[in-house]
Short mmCIF file of C-alpha atoms in Angstrom, two decimals:
data_model
loop_
_atom_site.label_atom_id
_atom_site.label_comp_id
_atom_site.label_asym_id
_atom_site.label_seq_id
_atom_site.Cartn_x
_atom_site.Cartn_y
_atom_site.Cartn_z
CA MET A 1 0.00 0.00 0.00
CA ARG A 2 1.43 3.36 -1.08
CA ILE A 3 0.72 6.67 0.67
CA LEU A 4 1.58 10.21 -0.49
CA VAL A 5 1.90 12.79 2.30
CA VAL A 6 1.91 16.50 1.35
CA ASP A 7 2.80 19.09 4.01
CA ASP A 8 5.13 22.09 3.97
CA GLN A 9 6.50 21.45 7.47
CA GLU A 10 9.44 19.05 7.51
CA LEU A 11 8.87 17.92 11.10
CA VAL A 12 5.29 16.95 10.26
CA LEU A 13 6.48 14.99 7.23
CA LEU A 14 9.14 13.19 9.26
CA SER A 15 6.64 12.19 11.94
CA LEU A 16 3.98 11.00 9.50
CA GLU A 17 6.53 9.16 7.36
CA LYS A 18 7.93 7.26 10.34
CA CYS A 19 4.48 6.50 11.76
CA LEU A 20 3.14 5.13 8.46
CA THR A 21 6.36 3.32 7.57
CA ASP A 22 6.33 1.62 10.98
CA LEU A 23 2.79 0.47 10.17
CA GLY A 24 4.11 -1.19 7.01
CA TYR A 25 3.05 1.31 4.34
CA GLU A 26 5.25 2.68 1.54
CA VAL A 27 5.46 6.46 1.95
CA MET A 28 6.37 9.30 -0.40
CA THR A 29 6.46 12.91 0.85
CA SER A 30 6.12 16.34 -0.74
CA LYS A 31 6.33 19.92 0.54
CA SER A 32 4.29 21.83 -2.04
CA ILE A 33 1.20 21.75 -4.25
CA GLU A 34 3.23 21.54 -7.43
CA GLU A 35 5.50 18.74 -6.20
CA GLY A 36 2.53 16.92 -4.66
CA ILE A 37 0.68 16.81 -7.98
CA SER A 38 3.81 15.66 -9.80
CA LYS A 39 4.43 12.85 -7.31
CA TYR A 40 0.79 11.81 -7.42
CA ASP A 41 1.08 11.33 -11.18
CA SER A 42 4.30 9.33 -10.99
CA TYR A 43 3.70 7.47 -7.70
CA ALA A 44 0.04 6.41 -8.14
CA PRO A 45 -0.61 6.18 -4.36
CA ASN A 46 -3.46 4.27 -2.74
CA LEU A 47 -4.05 7.18 -0.33
CA VAL A 48 -3.15 10.88 -0.14
CA LEU A 49 -2.72 12.84 3.11
CA VAL A 50 -2.61 16.57 2.37
CA ASP A 51 -2.40 19.66 4.54
CA ILE A 52 -4.88 22.37 3.55
CA ASP A 53 -2.52 25.20 4.54
CA LEU A 54 0.20 24.68 1.94
CA PRO A 55 2.43 27.50 0.66
CA GLU A 56 1.79 29.17 -2.66
CA CYS A 57 3.54 27.56 -5.63
CA THR A 58 3.85 28.56 -9.25
CA GLY A 59 4.70 26.88 -12.50
CA ASP A 60 2.17 24.05 -12.64
CA LYS A 61 -0.21 24.56 -15.55
CA ARG A 62 -2.68 22.08 -14.11
CA VAL A 63 -3.60 24.45 -11.29
CA ASP A 64 -2.90 27.82 -12.89
CA ASN A 65 -6.60 28.62 -13.08
CA HIS A 66 -6.50 29.45 -9.36
CA GLN A 67 -5.44 32.80 -8.05
CA ALA A 68 -2.21 32.45 -6.04
CA SER A 69 -3.74 34.05 -2.95
CA ASN A 70 -6.52 31.42 -2.92
CA ARG A 71 -4.37 28.38 -3.45
CA SER A 72 -4.21 25.65 -0.85
CA GLY A 73 -3.89 21.93 -0.39
CA LEU A 74 -7.44 21.70 -1.70
CA ASP A 75 -5.95 22.23 -5.18
CA ILE A 76 -4.41 18.77 -4.94
CA LEU A 77 -7.75 17.36 -3.83
CA LYS A 78 -9.50 19.08 -6.75
CA TYR A 79 -6.90 17.81 -9.21
CA ILE A 80 -7.33 14.21 -8.06
CA LYS A 81 -11.12 14.18 -7.74
CA LYS A 82 -12.38 16.67 -10.31
CA ASP A 83 -9.68 17.04 -12.96
CA LEU A 84 -8.66 13.37 -13.10
CA GLY A 85 -11.86 11.84 -11.74
CA HIS A 86 -9.90 9.37 -9.63
CA LYS A 87 -11.41 7.61 -6.61
CA THR A 88 -8.18 7.65 -4.62
CA PRO A 89 -9.11 8.46 -0.99
CA VAL A 90 -7.80 11.80 0.28
CA LEU A 91 -7.41 12.57 3.98
CA ILE A 92 -7.07 16.32 4.60
CA LEU A 93 -5.08 17.67 7.54
CA SER A 94 -5.07 21.17 8.96
CA GLY A 95 -4.93 23.47 11.95
CA ASN A 96 -7.53 25.56 10.10
CA ILE A 97 -10.92 25.28 11.84
CA ASP A 98 -12.79 27.39 9.26
CA GLU A 99 -15.94 25.33 8.69
CA ASP A 100 -16.33 26.73 5.16
CA ILE A 101 -12.89 25.35 4.21
CA ILE A 102 -13.69 21.96 5.73
CA GLU A 103 -17.07 21.89 3.98
CA LYS A 104 -15.41 22.77 0.67
CA GLY A 105 -12.95 19.92 1.18
CA PHE A 106 -15.74 17.38 1.61
CA ALA A 107 -17.65 18.88 -1.34
CA LEU A 108 -14.56 18.30 -3.49
CA GLY A 109 -14.49 14.64 -2.45
CA ALA A 110 -12.30 14.41 0.67
CA SER A 111 -12.66 11.06 2.40
CA ASP A 112 -11.83 12.26 5.92
CA TYR A 113 -10.53 15.24 7.90
CA LEU A 114 -8.13 15.50 10.83
CA LYS A 115 -7.39 18.66 12.80
CA LYS A 116 -3.93 19.43 14.17
CA PRO A 117 -2.55 18.58 16.68
CA LEU A 118 -2.54 15.12 15.14
CA SER A 119 -2.57 11.90 17.15
CA LEU A 120 -0.32 9.35 15.47
CA ASN A 121 -2.49 6.57 16.85
CA GLU A 122 -5.61 8.15 15.36
CA ILE A 123 -3.88 8.66 12.00
CA GLY A 124 -3.01 4.96 11.95
CA ILE A 125 -6.63 4.03 12.69
CA ARG A 126 -8.02 6.39 10.00
CA VAL A 127 -5.54 5.16 7.39
CA LYS A 128 -6.41 1.51 8.08
CA ARG A 129 -10.10 2.36 7.77
CA LEU A 130 -9.54 4.01 4.37
CA ILE A 131 -7.16 1.53 2.68
CA GLY A 132 -6.97 -1.47 4.99
CA ASN A 133 -4.18 -3.03 7.01
CA SER A 134 -0.64 -3.43 5.79
CA ASN A 135 1.29 -6.65 6.29
CA CYS A 136 2.96 -5.16 9.37
CA THR A 137 1.78 -5.95 12.91
CA HIS A 138 3.57 -2.95 14.44
CA VAL A 139 1.52 -1.07 17.03
CA ILE A 140 2.15 2.46 18.31
CA HIS A 141 2.19 2.08 22.07
CA LYS A 142 2.88 5.63 23.17
CA LYS A 143 0.40 8.43 22.59
CA LYS A 144 2.24 10.94 20.40
CA PHE A 145 0.90 14.10 18.84
CA ILE A 146 2.06 16.31 15.98
CA GLN A 147 1.42 19.85 17.19
CA ASN A 148 -0.23 22.54 15.09
CA THR A 149 2.77 24.83 15.63
CA ILE A 150 6.41 24.08 14.80
CA VAL A 151 9.09 25.55 17.07
CA GLY A 152 12.81 25.95 16.39
CA VAL A 153 15.17 26.26 19.38
CA VAL A 154 18.74 27.55 19.14
CA ILE A 155 21.20 26.18 21.72
CA PRO A 156 24.70 27.74 21.78
CA CYS A 157 27.56 25.43 22.84
CA TYR A 158 31.16 26.10 23.79
CA ASN A 159 33.31 23.27 25.22
CA GLU A 160 30.29 21.42 26.57
CA GLU A 161 31.73 17.90 26.34
CA LYS A 162 31.24 17.27 30.06
CA ARG A 163 27.94 19.11 30.44
CA LEU A 164 26.06 18.20 27.26
CA LEU A 165 22.88 16.42 28.32
CA SER A 166 22.68 14.30 25.19
CA GLU A 167 20.13 11.83 26.52
CA GLU A 168 17.75 14.58 27.65
CA PHE A 169 17.86 16.27 24.26
CA ASN A 170 17.49 12.94 22.49
CA ASN A 171 14.44 11.97 24.55
CA PHE A 172 12.87 15.41 24.16
CA VAL A 173 12.85 15.50 20.35
CA LYS A 174 11.57 11.94 20.14
CA SER A 175 8.58 12.72 22.37
CA ASN A 176 7.93 16.33 21.23
CA LEU A 177 7.29 16.12 17.50
CA GLY A 178 6.77 19.86 16.99
CA TYR A 179 10.30 20.88 18.02
CA HIS A 180 13.56 21.22 16.10
CA LEU A 181 16.79 21.84 18.03
CA CYS A 182 19.61 23.76 16.35
CA PHE A 183 22.90 23.42 18.26
CA VAL A 184 25.46 26.12 17.44
CA ASN A 185 29.01 24.94 18.11
CA ASN A 186 30.85 28.11 19.12
CA GLY A 187 34.41 27.16 18.17
CA SER A 188 34.72 24.43 20.81
CA SER A 189 38.22 23.01 21.33
CA ASP A 190 37.06 19.81 23.06
CA ASN A 191 34.88 16.95 21.75
CA THR A 192 31.64 18.97 21.71
CA LEU A 193 31.26 19.08 17.92
CA ALA A 194 31.57 15.29 17.58
CA LEU A 195 28.93 14.79 20.28
CA LEU A 196 26.60 17.22 18.52
CA TYR A 197 26.96 15.46 15.18
CA ASP A 198 26.22 12.17 16.92
CA LEU A 199 23.02 13.67 18.33
CA LYS A 200 22.11 14.92 14.87
CA LYS A 201 22.75 11.52 13.29
CA LYS A 202 20.38 9.87 15.77
CA ASN A 203 17.68 12.49 15.12
CA GLU A 204 18.04 13.52 11.48
CA GLY A 205 15.64 16.33 10.65
CA ARG A 206 14.85 17.05 14.29
CA ILE A 207 18.33 18.20 15.32
CA SER A 208 20.73 20.30 13.26
CA VAL A 209 24.25 21.61 13.92
CA TYR A 210 25.65 24.99 12.91
CA ASP A 211 29.42 24.96 13.25
CA CYS A 212 31.31 28.20 13.94
CA LYS A 213 34.97 27.42 13.29
CA GLU A 214 36.06 29.90 15.95
CA ASN A 215 34.59 31.30 19.15
CA VAL A 216 32.42 34.22 18.02
CA GLY A 217 30.83 34.83 21.42
CA LYS A 218 27.48 33.64 22.74
CA ALA A 219 25.51 36.56 21.31
CA GLU A 220 26.80 35.98 17.78
CA ALA A 221 26.32 32.21 18.08
CA VAL A 222 22.68 32.73 19.03
CA ARG A 223 22.19 35.33 16.28
CA LEU A 224 23.59 33.06 13.56
CA GLY A 225 21.47 30.14 14.74
CA MET A 226 18.30 32.23 14.87
CA LEU A 227 18.86 33.53 11.33
CA LYS A 228 19.52 30.00 10.08
CA LEU A 229 16.17 28.80 11.41
CA ALA A 230 14.36 31.94 10.20
CA MET A 231 15.31 30.99 6.63
CA GLN A 232 13.19 27.82 6.93
CA GLN A 233 9.51 28.20 6.18
CA GLN A 234 8.32 25.50 8.56
CA PHE A 235 8.83 27.36 11.84
CA ASP A 236 6.02 29.30 13.47
CA TYR A 237 8.19 30.41 16.40
CA ILE A 238 11.93 30.50 17.09
CA GLY A 239 13.66 30.77 20.45
CA PHE A 240 16.88 30.07 22.30
CA LEU A 241 17.88 28.18 25.40
CA ASP A 242 21.03 27.43 27.40
CA VAL A 243 22.66 24.06 26.74
CA ASP A 244 22.86 23.26 30.47
CA LEU A 245 19.03 23.40 30.65
CA SER A 246 19.11 25.73 33.65
CA THR A 247 15.67 26.48 32.26
CA ASN A 248 14.11 23.11 31.48
CA PHE A 249 11.94 22.11 28.54
CA GLN A 250 8.78 22.11 30.62
CA ASP A 251 9.21 25.80 31.45
CA PHE A 252 10.22 26.55 27.86
CA GLY A 253 7.00 24.85 26.76
CA THR A 254 5.11 27.31 28.97
CA LEU A 255 6.74 30.19 27.09
CA VAL A 256 5.67 28.60 23.79
CA ASP A 257 2.08 28.12 25.01
CA THR A 258 1.99 31.76 26.12
CA ILE A 259 3.08 33.18 22.76
CA LYS A 260 0.86 30.99 20.60
CA ASN A 261 -2.23 31.79 22.70
CA SER A 262 -1.66 35.55 22.67
CA ASN A 263 -0.73 38.50 20.47
CA TYR A 264 2.78 38.78 21.93
CA LYS A 265 5.73 38.69 19.56
CA VAL A 266 8.31 37.89 22.24
CA VAL A 267 7.90 35.93 25.47
CA SER A 268 10.91 36.01 27.77
CA GLY A 269 11.53 33.72 30.72
CA SER A 270 12.02 35.43 34.06
CA ARG A 271 13.82 34.00 37.11
CA ILE A 272 11.50 35.79 39.53
CA SER A 273 10.82 34.37 42.96
CA ARG A 274 7.37 34.55 44.51
CA MET A 275 8.58 37.55 46.50
CA GLY A 276 9.32 39.44 43.28
CA ALA A 277 13.13 39.50 43.38
CA THR A 278 15.23 37.96 40.64
CA ILE A 279 17.28 34.87 41.32
CA GLU A 280 20.39 36.81 40.44
CA GLU A 281 19.63 39.43 43.10
CA LYS A 282 18.97 36.82 45.76
CA ALA A 283 22.10 34.87 44.85
CA SER A 284 24.51 37.78 44.81
CA GLY A 285 22.86 40.08 47.32
CA THR A 286 24.93 42.96 45.96
CA ILE A 287 23.82 46.52 45.54
CA ILE A 288 25.53 46.65 42.14
CA SER A 289 23.20 43.93 40.76
CA LYS A 290 20.14 45.89 41.86
CA ILE A 291 21.53 49.08 40.40
CA THR A 292 22.25 47.30 37.11
CA ASN A 293 18.71 45.97 36.88
CA PHE A 294 17.29 49.40 37.76
CA ILE A 295 19.35 51.13 35.05
CA ILE A 296 18.34 48.57 32.41
CA ARG A 297 14.67 49.07 33.23
CA LYS A 298 15.03 52.83 33.00
CA LYS A 299 16.81 52.66 29.65
CA LEU A 300 14.25 50.26 28.26
CA GLY A 301 11.34 52.22 29.64
CA MET A 302 9.77 48.88 30.54
CA ASP A 303 9.34 47.17 33.87
CA PHE A 304 11.25 43.99 32.97
CA LYS A 305 12.66 42.44 36.12
CA ASP A 306 14.94 39.93 34.39
CA THR A 307 16.11 40.88 30.90
CA GLN A 308 19.04 38.46 30.80
CA CYS A 309 17.37 35.09 31.24
CA CYS A 310 18.51 32.92 28.31
CA ALA A 311 15.09 31.46 27.58
CA LYS A 312 13.09 33.35 24.96
CA ILE A 313 10.62 32.55 22.20
CA MET A 314 9.56 34.92 19.42
CA THR A 315 7.80 35.16 16.09
CA LYS A 316 9.83 34.72 12.91
CA ASP A 317 9.33 38.35 11.82
CA VAL A 318 10.97 39.59 15.03
CA VAL A 319 14.01 37.45 14.26
CA GLU A 320 14.14 38.80 10.71
CA ASP A 321 13.80 42.40 11.96
CA THR A 322 16.14 42.36 14.95
CA PHE A 323 18.87 39.78 14.29
CA GLN A 324 20.24 41.00 10.96
CA THR A 325 23.20 42.91 12.41
CA ARG A 326 25.71 41.81 15.01
CA PHE A 327 25.03 42.77 18.63
CA LEU A 328 27.29 45.32 20.31
CA THR A 329 27.73 43.28 23.48
CA ASP A 330 27.95 39.61 24.37
CA GLY A 331 26.59 39.64 27.91
CA LEU A 332 23.68 42.03 27.29
CA PHE A 333 22.48 41.02 23.83
CA ASP A 334 19.10 40.14 25.39
CA VAL A 335 18.73 43.81 26.35
CA GLU A 336 19.69 44.79 22.80
CA ILE A 337 16.89 42.62 21.42
CA PHE A 338 14.40 44.61 23.48
CA MET A 339 16.03 47.90 22.46
CA ARG A 340 15.80 46.98 18.77
CA ILE A 341 12.13 46.06 19.13
CA LYS A 342 11.50 49.34 20.94
CA LYS A 343 13.28 51.25 18.16
CA LYS A 344 11.24 49.54 15.43
CA TYR A 345 7.78 49.67 16.99
CA GLY A 346 8.00 52.54 19.45
CA LEU A 347 7.82 52.23 23.23
CA GLU A 348 4.08 51.81 23.71
CA LYS A 349 3.65 49.29 20.91
CA ALA A 350 6.74 47.38 22.08
CA LYS A 351 5.24 47.07 25.57
CA SER A 352 2.20 45.33 24.09
CA LEU A 353 4.35 42.91 22.09
CA LEU A 354 6.72 41.82 24.88
CA CYS A 355 5.84 39.51 27.74
CA GLU A 356 7.86 38.47 30.79
CA LYS A 357 6.83 35.02 32.00
CA PRO A 358 8.06 33.77 35.41
CA LEU A 359 9.78 30.38 35.34
CA ASN A 360 8.76 27.65 37.75
CA ARG A 361 12.26 26.21 37.92
CA TRP A 362 15.73 27.56 37.38
CA ILE A 363 19.07 26.01 38.36
CA HIS A 364 21.86 28.32 39.45
CA LEU A 365 25.01 26.56 38.25
CA ASP A 366 28.53 26.96 39.60
CA GLY A 367 30.40 29.64 37.73
CA SER A 368 27.26 31.39 36.43
CA LYS A 369 27.24 34.09 39.11
CA LEU A 370 28.68 37.46 38.09
CA SER A 371 31.81 38.70 39.81
CA PHE A 372 32.17 42.24 41.18
CA LYS A 373 34.44 43.06 38.21
CA ASP A 374 31.89 41.66 35.73
CA SER A 375 29.18 43.84 37.26
CA PHE A 376 31.15 47.00 36.52
CA LYS A 377 31.85 45.74 33.01
CA ILE A 378 28.12 45.35 32.48
CA LEU A 379 27.50 48.91 33.62
CA GLY A 380 29.88 50.03 30.87
CA GLN A 381 28.03 47.92 28.32
CA ILE A 382 24.72 49.44 29.40
CA GLY A 383 26.17 52.87 28.65
CA GLN A 384 27.36 51.63 25.24
CA ILE A 385 23.87 50.28 24.46
CA ALA A 386 22.17 53.48 25.64
CA LEU A 387 24.34 55.63 23.34
CA HIS A 388 23.90 53.36 20.33
CA TYR A 389 20.12 52.91 20.58
CA LYS A 390 19.20 56.40 21.77
#
């Protein structure tokens, strides 16, 4: 039994391909309307799974009667059912809950409809109902879902051979099908790069590695990784996280849930205790830390209590607008992100687009606390930022 799956998001394709292959079906994938039609013609599948929300494509004369702005995965359905008159069952997938679109799909001859997030178990059941069992007796034991949003996460690494939590990252991407992790090797001199490539090999498509041949600083490593992911169409949101997982994936997931259920463009983690003080303030207890935080808030014009937590998620357009040029500083590039957003949108609009979300858990690791000398260095960097972004 042959199945053609058409979806523009690579992570969705990977998950569906593995699920259906494990069930014993032959699977071909496509990322666009044009390619999907071409593969249908050459592959002659027994079933087609197609996402309604496909990107616009050009160059295929068989669907050029549609206006580009109105094109969707339904064009493939129309081509199969109306233009060719084939009876091949078509299962449409989408996060789109517009009843008119769903009704149009069934009017064109869709056999079934599934709304994202997609249960792999349910997909297996629906496929078997439409085209019957394969010769495989494989059963999906764990309940896994393909989310309706795809998230890219940049993780900068420098000499992390002894701290790289490979098993945690490996387990996370296998159980969270809507995430892609991009590790940026920041000129490591130990065995970090080899470990990262091993992780990638075990999770092809779900983990990628960007290799900086020399140490370019954490800010630049994050910037390069964010821009790399922004070039890929599949991501709805892009963020960054520390490799030591001082902020864990559960808390990062809370940031993702916050941004996708709101109109915010940036959601930033905050290490705020229930008493309202930052973890950094409680750990150091120094006046200089409180002064630093006060000055940053004044320069931003926003009441952010923890601008430097390395756990943030944002929309792709923010990445494209604010990460194009190198940051002035390495330790305060988070502050620069906010300053660039403020400069682009204006203070009042920026306030409505930025959200500070308290974290439930944060680990203070040895060596992460700022020294007295570092605190004065940061004050100098704040002055540099204030002059540049005035």
